[in-house]
Coordinates of N, CA and C in Angstrom, one line a residue:
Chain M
X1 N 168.2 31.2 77.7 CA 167.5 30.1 78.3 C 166.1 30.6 78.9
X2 N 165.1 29.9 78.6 CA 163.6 30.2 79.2 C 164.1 30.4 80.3
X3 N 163.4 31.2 81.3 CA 163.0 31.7 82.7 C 161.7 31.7 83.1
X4 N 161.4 31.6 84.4 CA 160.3 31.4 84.7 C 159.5 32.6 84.8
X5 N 157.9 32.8 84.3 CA 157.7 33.6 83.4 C 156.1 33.8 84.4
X6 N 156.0 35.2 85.0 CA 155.0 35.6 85.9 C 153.9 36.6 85.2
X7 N 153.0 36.8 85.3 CA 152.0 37.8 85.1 C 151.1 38.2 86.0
X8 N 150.2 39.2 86.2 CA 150.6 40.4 85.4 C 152.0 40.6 86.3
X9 N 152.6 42.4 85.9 CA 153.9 42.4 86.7 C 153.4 43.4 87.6
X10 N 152.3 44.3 87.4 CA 151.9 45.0 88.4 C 150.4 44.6 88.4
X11 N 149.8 44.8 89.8 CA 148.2 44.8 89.5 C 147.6 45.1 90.6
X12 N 146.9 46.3 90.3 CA 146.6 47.5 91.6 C 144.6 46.7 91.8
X13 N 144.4 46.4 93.3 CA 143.1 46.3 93.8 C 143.0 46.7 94.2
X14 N 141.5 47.1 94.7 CA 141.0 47.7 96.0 C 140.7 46.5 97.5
X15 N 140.3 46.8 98.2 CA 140.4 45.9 99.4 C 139.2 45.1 99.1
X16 N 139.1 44.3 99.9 CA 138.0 42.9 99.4 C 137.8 42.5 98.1
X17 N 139.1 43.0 97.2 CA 138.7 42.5 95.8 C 139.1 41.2 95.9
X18 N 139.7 40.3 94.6 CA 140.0 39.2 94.5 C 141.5 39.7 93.6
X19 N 142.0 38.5 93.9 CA 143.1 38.6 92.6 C 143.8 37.3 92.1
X20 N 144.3 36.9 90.6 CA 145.0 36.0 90.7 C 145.8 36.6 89.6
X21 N 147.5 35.6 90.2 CA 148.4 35.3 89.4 C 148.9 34.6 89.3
X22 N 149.8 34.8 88.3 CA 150.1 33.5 87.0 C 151.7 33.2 87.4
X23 N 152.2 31.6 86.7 CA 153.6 31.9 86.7 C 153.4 30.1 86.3
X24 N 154.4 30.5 84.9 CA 155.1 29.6 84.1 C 156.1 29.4 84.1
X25 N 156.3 27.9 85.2 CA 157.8 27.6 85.1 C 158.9 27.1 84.8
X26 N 160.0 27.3 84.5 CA 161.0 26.3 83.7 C 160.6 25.4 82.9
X27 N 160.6 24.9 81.9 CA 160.1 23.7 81.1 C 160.9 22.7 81.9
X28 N 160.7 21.6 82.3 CA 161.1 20.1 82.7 C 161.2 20.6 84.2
X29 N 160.9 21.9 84.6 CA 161.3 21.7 86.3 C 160.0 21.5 86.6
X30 N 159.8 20.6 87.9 CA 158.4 19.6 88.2 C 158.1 20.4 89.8
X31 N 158.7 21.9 90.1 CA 158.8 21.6 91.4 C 158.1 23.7 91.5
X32 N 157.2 24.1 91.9 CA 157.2 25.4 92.0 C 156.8 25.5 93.0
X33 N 157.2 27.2 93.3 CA 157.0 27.5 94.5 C 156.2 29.1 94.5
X34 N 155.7 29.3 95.9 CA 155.2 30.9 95.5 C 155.5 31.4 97.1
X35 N 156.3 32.6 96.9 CA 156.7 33.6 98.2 C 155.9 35.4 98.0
X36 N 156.1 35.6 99.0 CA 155.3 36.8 99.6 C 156.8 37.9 100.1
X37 N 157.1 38.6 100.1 CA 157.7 39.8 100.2 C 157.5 41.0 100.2
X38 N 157.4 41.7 101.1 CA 157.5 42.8 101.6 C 158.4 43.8 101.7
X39 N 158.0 44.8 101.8 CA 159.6 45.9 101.3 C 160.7 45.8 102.7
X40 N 161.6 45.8 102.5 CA 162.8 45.1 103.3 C 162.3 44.0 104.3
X41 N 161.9 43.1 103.7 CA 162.0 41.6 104.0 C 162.9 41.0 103.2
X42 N 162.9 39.7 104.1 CA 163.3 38.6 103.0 C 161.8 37.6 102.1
X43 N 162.0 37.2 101.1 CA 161.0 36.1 101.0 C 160.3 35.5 101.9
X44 N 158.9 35.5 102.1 CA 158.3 34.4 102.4 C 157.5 33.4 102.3
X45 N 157.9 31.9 102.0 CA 157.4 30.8 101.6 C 156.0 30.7 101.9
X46 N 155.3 30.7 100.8 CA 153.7 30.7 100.7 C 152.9 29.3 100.3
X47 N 153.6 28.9 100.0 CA 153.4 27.5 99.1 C 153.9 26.4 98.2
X48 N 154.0 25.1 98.1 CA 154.9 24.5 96.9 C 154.0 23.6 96.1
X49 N 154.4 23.3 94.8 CA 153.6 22.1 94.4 C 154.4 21.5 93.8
X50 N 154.7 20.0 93.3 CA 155.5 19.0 92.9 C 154.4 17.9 92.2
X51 N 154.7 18.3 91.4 CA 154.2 17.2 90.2 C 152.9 17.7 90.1
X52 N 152.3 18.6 90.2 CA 150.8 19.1 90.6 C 150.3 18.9 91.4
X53 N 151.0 18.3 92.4 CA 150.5 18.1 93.6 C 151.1 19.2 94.8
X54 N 150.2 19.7 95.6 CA 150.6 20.5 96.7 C 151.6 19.7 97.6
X55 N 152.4 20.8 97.8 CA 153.5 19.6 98.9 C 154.0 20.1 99.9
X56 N 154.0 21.3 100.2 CA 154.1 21.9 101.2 C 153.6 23.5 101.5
X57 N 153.3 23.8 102.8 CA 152.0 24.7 102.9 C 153.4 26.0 103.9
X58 N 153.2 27.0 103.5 CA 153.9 28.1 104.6 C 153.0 28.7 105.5
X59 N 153.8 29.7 104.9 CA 152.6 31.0 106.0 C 151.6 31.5 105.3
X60 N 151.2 31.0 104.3 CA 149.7 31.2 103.3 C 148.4 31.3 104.3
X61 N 147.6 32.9 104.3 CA 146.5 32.6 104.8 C 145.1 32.0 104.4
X62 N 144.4 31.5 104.6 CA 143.3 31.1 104.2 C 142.7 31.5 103.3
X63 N 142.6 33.0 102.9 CA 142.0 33.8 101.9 C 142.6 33.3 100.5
X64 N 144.0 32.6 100.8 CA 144.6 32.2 99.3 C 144.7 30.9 99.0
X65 N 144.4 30.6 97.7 CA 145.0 29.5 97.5 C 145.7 29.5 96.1
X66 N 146.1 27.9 96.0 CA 146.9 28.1 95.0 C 146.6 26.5 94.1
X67 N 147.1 26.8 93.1 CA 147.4 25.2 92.2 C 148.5 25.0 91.4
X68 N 148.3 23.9 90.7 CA 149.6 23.5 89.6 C 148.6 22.6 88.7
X69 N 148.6 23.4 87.6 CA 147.7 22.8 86.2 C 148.6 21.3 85.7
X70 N 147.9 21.2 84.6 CA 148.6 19.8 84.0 C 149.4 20.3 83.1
X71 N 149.5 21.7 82.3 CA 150.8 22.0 81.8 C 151.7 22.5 83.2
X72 N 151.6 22.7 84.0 CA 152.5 22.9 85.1 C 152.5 24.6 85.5
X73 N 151.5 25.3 84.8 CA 151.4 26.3 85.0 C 150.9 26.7 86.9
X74 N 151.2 27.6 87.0 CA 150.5 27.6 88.8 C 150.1 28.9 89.0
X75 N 148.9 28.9 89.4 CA 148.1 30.4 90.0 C 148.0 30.6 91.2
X76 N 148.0 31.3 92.2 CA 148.2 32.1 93.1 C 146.3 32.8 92.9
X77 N 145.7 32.4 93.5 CA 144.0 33.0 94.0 C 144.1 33.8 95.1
X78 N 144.3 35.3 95.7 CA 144.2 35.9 96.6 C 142.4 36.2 96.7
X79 N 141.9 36.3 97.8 CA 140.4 36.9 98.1 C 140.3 37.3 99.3
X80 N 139.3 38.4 99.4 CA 139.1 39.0 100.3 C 140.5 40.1 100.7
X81 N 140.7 40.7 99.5 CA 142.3 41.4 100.4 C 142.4 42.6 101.1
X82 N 143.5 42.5 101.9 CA 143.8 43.7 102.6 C 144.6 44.4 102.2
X83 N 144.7 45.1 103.0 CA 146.3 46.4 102.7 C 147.4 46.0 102.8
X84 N 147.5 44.4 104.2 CA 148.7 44.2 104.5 C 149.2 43.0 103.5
X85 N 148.4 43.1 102.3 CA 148.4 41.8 101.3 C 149.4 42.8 100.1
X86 N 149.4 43.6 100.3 CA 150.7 44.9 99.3 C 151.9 44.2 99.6
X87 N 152.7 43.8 98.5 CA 153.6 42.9 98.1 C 154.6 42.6 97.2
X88 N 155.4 42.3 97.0 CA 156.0 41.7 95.6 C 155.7 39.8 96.0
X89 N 155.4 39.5 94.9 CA 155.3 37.6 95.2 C 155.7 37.4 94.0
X90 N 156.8 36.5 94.2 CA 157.4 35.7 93.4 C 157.1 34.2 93.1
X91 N 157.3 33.7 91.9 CA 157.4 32.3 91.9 C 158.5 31.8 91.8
X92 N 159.1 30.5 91.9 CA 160.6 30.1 91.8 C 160.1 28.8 91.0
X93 N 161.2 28.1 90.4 CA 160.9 26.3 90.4 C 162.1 26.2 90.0
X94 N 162.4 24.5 90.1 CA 163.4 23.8 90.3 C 163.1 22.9 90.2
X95 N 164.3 21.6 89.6 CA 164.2 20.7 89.1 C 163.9 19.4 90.1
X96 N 163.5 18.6 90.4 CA 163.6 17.5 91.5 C 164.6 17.0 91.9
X97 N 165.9 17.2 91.2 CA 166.7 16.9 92.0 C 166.9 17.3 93.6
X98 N 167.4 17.0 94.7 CA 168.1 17.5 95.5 C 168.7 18.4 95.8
X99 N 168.3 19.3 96.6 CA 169.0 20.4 96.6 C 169.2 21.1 95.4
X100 N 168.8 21.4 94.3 CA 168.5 21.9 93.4 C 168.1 23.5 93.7
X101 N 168.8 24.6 93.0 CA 168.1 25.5 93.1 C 167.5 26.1 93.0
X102 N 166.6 26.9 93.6 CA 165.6 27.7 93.1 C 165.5 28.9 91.8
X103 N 164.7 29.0 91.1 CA 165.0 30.0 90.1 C 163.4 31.0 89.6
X104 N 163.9 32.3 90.3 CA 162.9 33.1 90.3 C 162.6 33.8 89.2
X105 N 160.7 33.8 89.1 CA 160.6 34.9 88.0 C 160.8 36.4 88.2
X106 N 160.1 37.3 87.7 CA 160.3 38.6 87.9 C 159.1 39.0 89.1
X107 N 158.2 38.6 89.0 CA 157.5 38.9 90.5 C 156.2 39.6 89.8
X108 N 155.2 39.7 90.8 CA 154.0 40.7 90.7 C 153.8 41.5 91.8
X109 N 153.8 42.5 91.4 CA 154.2 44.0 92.2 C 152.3 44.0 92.3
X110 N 151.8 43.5 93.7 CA 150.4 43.8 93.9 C 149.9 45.2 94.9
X111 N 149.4 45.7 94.4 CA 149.1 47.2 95.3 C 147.6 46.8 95.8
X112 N 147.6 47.1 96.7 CA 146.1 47.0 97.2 C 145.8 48.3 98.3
X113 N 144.6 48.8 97.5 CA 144.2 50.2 98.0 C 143.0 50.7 98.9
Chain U
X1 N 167.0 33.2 118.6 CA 167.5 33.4 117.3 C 167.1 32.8 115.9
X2 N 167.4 33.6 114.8 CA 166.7 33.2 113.5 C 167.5 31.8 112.7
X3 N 167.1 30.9 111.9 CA 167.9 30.1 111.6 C 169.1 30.0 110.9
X4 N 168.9 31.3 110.1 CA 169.9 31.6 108.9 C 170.1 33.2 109.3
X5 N 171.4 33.6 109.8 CA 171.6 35.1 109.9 C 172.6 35.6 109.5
X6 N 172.3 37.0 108.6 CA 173.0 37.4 108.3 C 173.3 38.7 108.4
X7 N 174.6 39.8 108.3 CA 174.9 40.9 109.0 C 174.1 41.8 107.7
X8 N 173.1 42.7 108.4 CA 172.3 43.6 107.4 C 173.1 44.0 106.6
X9 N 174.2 45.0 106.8 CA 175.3 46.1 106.0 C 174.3 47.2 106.6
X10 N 174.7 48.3 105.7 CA 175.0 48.5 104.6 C 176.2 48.2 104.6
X11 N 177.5 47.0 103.8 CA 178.8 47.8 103.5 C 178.8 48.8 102.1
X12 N 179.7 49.1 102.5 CA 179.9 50.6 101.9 C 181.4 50.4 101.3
X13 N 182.0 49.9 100.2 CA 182.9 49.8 99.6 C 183.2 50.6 98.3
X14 N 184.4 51.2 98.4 CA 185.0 51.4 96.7 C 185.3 50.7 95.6
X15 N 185.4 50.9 94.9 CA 185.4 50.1 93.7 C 186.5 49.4 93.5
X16 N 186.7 48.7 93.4 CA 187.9 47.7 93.1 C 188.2 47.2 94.2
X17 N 187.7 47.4 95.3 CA 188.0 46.7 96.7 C 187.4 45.1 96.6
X18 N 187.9 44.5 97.7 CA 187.5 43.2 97.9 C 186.9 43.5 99.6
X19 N 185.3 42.5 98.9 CA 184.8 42.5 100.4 C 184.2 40.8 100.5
X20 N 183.8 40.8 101.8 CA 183.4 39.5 102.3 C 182.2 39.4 102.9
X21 N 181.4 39.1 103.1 CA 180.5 38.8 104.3 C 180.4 36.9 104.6
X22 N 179.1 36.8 105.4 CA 179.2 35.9 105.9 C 177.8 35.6 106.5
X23 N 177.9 34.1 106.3 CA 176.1 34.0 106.8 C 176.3 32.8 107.6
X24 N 175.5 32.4 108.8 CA 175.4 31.4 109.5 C 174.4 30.8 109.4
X25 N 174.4 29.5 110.0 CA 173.0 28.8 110.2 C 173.1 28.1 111.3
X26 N 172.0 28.0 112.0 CA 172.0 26.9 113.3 C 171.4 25.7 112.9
X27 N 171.2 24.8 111.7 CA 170.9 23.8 111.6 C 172.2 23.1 111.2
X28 N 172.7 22.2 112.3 CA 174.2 21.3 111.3 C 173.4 20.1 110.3
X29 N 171.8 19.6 110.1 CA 172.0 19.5 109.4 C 171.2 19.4 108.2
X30 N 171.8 21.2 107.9 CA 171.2 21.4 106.5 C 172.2 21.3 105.3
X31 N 171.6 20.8 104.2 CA 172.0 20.3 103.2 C 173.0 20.9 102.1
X32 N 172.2 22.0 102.1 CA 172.4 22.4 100.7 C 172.8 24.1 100.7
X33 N 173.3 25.5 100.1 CA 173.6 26.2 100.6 C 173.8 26.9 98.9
X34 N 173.1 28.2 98.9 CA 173.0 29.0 97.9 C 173.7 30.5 98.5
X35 N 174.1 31.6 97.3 CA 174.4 32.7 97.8 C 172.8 33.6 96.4
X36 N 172.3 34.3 96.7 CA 171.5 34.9 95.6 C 171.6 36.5 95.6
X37 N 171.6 37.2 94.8 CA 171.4 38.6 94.6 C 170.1 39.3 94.4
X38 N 169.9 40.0 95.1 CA 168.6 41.0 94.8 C 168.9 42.5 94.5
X39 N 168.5 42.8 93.4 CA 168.1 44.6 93.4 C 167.0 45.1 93.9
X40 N 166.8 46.2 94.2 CA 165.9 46.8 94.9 C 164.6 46.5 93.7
X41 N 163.4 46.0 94.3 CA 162.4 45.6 93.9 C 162.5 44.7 92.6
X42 N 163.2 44.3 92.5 CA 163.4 42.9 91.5 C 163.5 41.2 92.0
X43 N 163.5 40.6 91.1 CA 163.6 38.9 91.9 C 164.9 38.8 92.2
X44 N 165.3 37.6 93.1 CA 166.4 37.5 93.6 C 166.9 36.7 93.0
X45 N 168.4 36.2 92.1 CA 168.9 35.7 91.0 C 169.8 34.9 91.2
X46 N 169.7 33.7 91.7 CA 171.0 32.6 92.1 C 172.5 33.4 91.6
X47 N 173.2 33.5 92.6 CA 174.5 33.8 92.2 C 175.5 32.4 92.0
X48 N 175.5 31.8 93.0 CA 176.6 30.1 92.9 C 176.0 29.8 93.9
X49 N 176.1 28.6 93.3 CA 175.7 27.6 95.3 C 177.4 27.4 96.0
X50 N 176.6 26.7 96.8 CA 178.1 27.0 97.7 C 178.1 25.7 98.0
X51 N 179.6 25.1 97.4 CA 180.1 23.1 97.8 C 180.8 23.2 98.9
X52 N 181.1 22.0 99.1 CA 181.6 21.9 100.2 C 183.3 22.1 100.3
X53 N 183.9 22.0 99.3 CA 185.1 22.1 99.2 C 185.6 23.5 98.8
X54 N 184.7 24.3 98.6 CA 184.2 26.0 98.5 C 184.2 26.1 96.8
X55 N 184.2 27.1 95.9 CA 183.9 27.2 94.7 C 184.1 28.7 94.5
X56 N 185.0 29.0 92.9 CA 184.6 30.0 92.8 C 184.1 30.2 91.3
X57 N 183.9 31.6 91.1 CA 183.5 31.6 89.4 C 183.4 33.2 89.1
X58 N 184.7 33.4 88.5 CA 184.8 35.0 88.1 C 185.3 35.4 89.5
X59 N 185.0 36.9 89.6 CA 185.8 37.4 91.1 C 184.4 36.7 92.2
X60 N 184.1 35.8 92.4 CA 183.3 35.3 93.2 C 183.9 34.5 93.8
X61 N 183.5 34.2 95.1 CA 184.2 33.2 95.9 C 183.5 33.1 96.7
X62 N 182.5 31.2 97.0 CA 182.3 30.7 98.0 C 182.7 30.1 99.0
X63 N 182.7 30.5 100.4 CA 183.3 28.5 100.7 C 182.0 28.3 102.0
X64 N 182.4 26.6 102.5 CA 181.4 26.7 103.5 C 182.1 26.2 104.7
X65 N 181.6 26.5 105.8 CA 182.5 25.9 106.8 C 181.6 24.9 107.8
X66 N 181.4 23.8 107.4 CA 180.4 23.0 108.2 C 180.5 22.7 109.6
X67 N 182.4 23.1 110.0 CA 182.3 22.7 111.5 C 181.8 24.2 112.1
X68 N 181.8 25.4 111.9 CA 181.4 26.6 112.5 C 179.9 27.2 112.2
X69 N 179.4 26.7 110.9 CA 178.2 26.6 110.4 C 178.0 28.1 109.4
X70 N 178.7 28.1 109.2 CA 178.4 29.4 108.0 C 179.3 29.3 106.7
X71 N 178.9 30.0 105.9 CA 179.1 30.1 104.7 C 179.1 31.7 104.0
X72 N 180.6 31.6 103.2 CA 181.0 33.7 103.0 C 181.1 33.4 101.5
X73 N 181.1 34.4 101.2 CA 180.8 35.4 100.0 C 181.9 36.4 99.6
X74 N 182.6 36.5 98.9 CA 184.0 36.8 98.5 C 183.8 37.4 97.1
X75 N 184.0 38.8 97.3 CA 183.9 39.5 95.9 C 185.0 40.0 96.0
X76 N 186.1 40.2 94.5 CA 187.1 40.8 94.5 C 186.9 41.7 93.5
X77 N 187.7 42.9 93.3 CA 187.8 44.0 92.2 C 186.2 44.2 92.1
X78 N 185.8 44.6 93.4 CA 183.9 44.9 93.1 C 184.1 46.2 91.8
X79 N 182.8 45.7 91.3 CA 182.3 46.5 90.1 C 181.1 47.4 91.2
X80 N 180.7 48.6 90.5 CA 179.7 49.2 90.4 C 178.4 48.3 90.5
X81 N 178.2 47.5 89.8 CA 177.6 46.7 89.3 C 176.9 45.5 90.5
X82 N 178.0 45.8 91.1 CA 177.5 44.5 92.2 C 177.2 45.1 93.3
X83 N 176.3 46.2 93.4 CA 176.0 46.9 94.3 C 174.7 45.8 94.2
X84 N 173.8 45.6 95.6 CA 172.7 45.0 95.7 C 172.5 44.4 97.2
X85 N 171.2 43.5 97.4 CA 171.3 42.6 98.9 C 172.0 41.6 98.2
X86 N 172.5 41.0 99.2 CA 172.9 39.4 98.6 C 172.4 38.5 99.9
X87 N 171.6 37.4 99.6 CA 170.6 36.8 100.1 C 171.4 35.3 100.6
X88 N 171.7 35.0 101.5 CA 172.0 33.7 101.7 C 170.9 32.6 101.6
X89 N 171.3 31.9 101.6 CA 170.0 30.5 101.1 C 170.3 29.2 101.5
X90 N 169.9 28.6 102.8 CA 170.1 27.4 103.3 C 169.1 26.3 103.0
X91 N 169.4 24.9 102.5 CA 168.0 24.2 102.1 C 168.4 23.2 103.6
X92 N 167.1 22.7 104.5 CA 167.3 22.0 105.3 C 166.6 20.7 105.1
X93 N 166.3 20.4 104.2 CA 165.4 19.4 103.9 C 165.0 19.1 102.5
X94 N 165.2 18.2 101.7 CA 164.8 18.1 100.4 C 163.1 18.0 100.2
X95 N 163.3 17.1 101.7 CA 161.4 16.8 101.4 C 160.6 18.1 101.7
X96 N 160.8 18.7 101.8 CA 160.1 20.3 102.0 C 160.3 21.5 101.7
X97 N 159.4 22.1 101.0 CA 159.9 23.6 100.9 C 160.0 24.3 101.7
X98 N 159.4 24.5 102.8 CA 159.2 25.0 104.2 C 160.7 25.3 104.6
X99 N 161.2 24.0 104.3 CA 162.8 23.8 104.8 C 163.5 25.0 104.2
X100 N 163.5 25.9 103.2 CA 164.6 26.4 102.3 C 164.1 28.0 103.3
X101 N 165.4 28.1 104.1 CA 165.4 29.1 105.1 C 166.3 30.6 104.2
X102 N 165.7 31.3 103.7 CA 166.6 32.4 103.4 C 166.8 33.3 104.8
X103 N 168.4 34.3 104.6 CA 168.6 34.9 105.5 C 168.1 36.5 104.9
X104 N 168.1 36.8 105.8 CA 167.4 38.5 105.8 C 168.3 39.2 104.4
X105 N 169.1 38.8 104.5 CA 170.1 39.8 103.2 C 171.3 40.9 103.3
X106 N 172.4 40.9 103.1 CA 173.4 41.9 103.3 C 173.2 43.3 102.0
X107 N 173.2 44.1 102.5 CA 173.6 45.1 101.7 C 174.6 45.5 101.0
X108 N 175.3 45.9 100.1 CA 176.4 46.0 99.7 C 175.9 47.1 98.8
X109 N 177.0 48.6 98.9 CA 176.9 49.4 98.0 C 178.6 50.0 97.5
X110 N 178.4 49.8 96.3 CA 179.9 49.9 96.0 C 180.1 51.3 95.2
X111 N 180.7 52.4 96.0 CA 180.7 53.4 95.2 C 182.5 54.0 94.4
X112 N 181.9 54.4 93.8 CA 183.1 55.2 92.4 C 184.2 55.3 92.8

C-alpha cells in the first residue's frame, strides 16, 4: 500500500540557511500534518492543512512556513535556522473521517551546523 | 500535569513474557485513542486504535477504560522484535490538529 512519502531523508545546513521539505501524502487522504521532534521527545505538532487549506497552527515558529499544493503535496519552508532547529520532522495524513488515524512518513533527519 | 501520561520504562522483559503498560488522559472528553510504535530514530507506525469495547489483533491487546481515563497495551509471548517506545495517542477534537495529544512514550526492551 502507498505510504506517505517524505524527502530529502537527511539534509545537513549551516545556520541562517534556508531549508525545505517535501511530503507526499496518502492518495485520497485530504488531511496532512507536519511535527518536529527531537531526540527523546515525543512529536510536536507544527502544522495541519485540509483540503489545502491551513487548518490548524502548533508550535511552529515564525521563521517557517508551510503549504498544501493542488496535488496535495505539502512543503515545510524553514529560514533563518538555528541549531535548536536539529530535528527529525515528520509528516502524517489521514483521511477526513473522524478520528481517523494518523499515518507517518519516514521523516527528514535535518542537521543544522 | 501533562494531558496524556505515560510511565517512561525502560521495561525490561524476557522473551516470551507478557507485559502491559498503560497510558492516561485528563480530558474525559476525548474521542478517539491510538497505541503507535517508534524505533529509535524512525517514524512512529500505528499499531491498533483502541475501541471502546477493547480490541485485539495477534498477541496485542487493547482496551479502554473511559470511567478511569486510560487506556493499556497488552503484549503477550513478546518477540525480540517488539522491543521499541510505544507511543500513546489521544485525539481530543476532530476539528483540530492541535487536539491530537501524544504521550511521551514507554520504553520496552525485550531481551533473549
Amino acid at each position: 500500500a502507498a505510504g506517505v512519502i517524505q524527502s530529502p531523508r537527511h539534509l545537513i545546513k549551516e545556520k541562517r540557511e534556508t531549508a525545505t521539505l517535501k511530503c507526499y501524502p496518502i492518495p485520497r487522504h485530504d488531511t496532512v500534518y507536519w511535527y518536529q521532534q527531537g531526540p527523546g521527545q515525543d512529536p510536536q505538532f507544527l502544522i495541519s492543512f485540509y483540503e489545502k487549506m491551513q487548518s490548524d497552527k502548533g508550535s511552529i515558529p515564525d521563521r517557517f512556513s508551510a503549504q498544501q499544493f493542488s496535488d496535495y503535496h505539502s512543503e515545510l519552508n524553514m529560514s533563518s535556522l538555528e541549531l535548536g532547529d536539529s530535528a527529525l520532522y515528520f509528516c502524517a495524513s489521514s483521511q477526513g473521517q473522524e478520528g481517523s488515524p494518523l499515518h507517518f512518513g519516514n521523516g527528514t533527519r535535518l542537521t543544522v551546523t | 500535569r501533562k494531558e496524556v501520561e505515560q510511565d517512561p520504562g525502560p521495561f525490561n522483559v524476557p522473551e516470551g513474557a507478557t507485559v502491559a503498560f498503560n497510558c492516561t488522559y485528563s480530558n474525559s472528553a476525548s474521542q478517539s485513542f491510538f497505541w503507535y510504535r517508534q524505533d529509535c530514530r524512525k517514524e512512529p507506525k500505528l499499531l491498533m486504535s483502541v475501541y471502546s469495547s477493547g480490541n485485539e489483533d495477534g498477541r496485542f491487546t487493547a482496551q479502554l477504560n473511559r470511567a478511569s481515563q486510560y487506556i493499556s497495551l497488552l503484549i503477550r509471548d513478546s518477540k525480540l522484535s517488539d522491543s521499541a517506545t510505544y507511543l500513546c495517542v489521544v485525539n481530543n477534537g476532530y476539528s483540530s490538529a492541535s487536539k491530537i495529544i501524544f504521550g511521551s512514550g514507554t520504553r520496552l526492551s525485550i531481551r533473549p
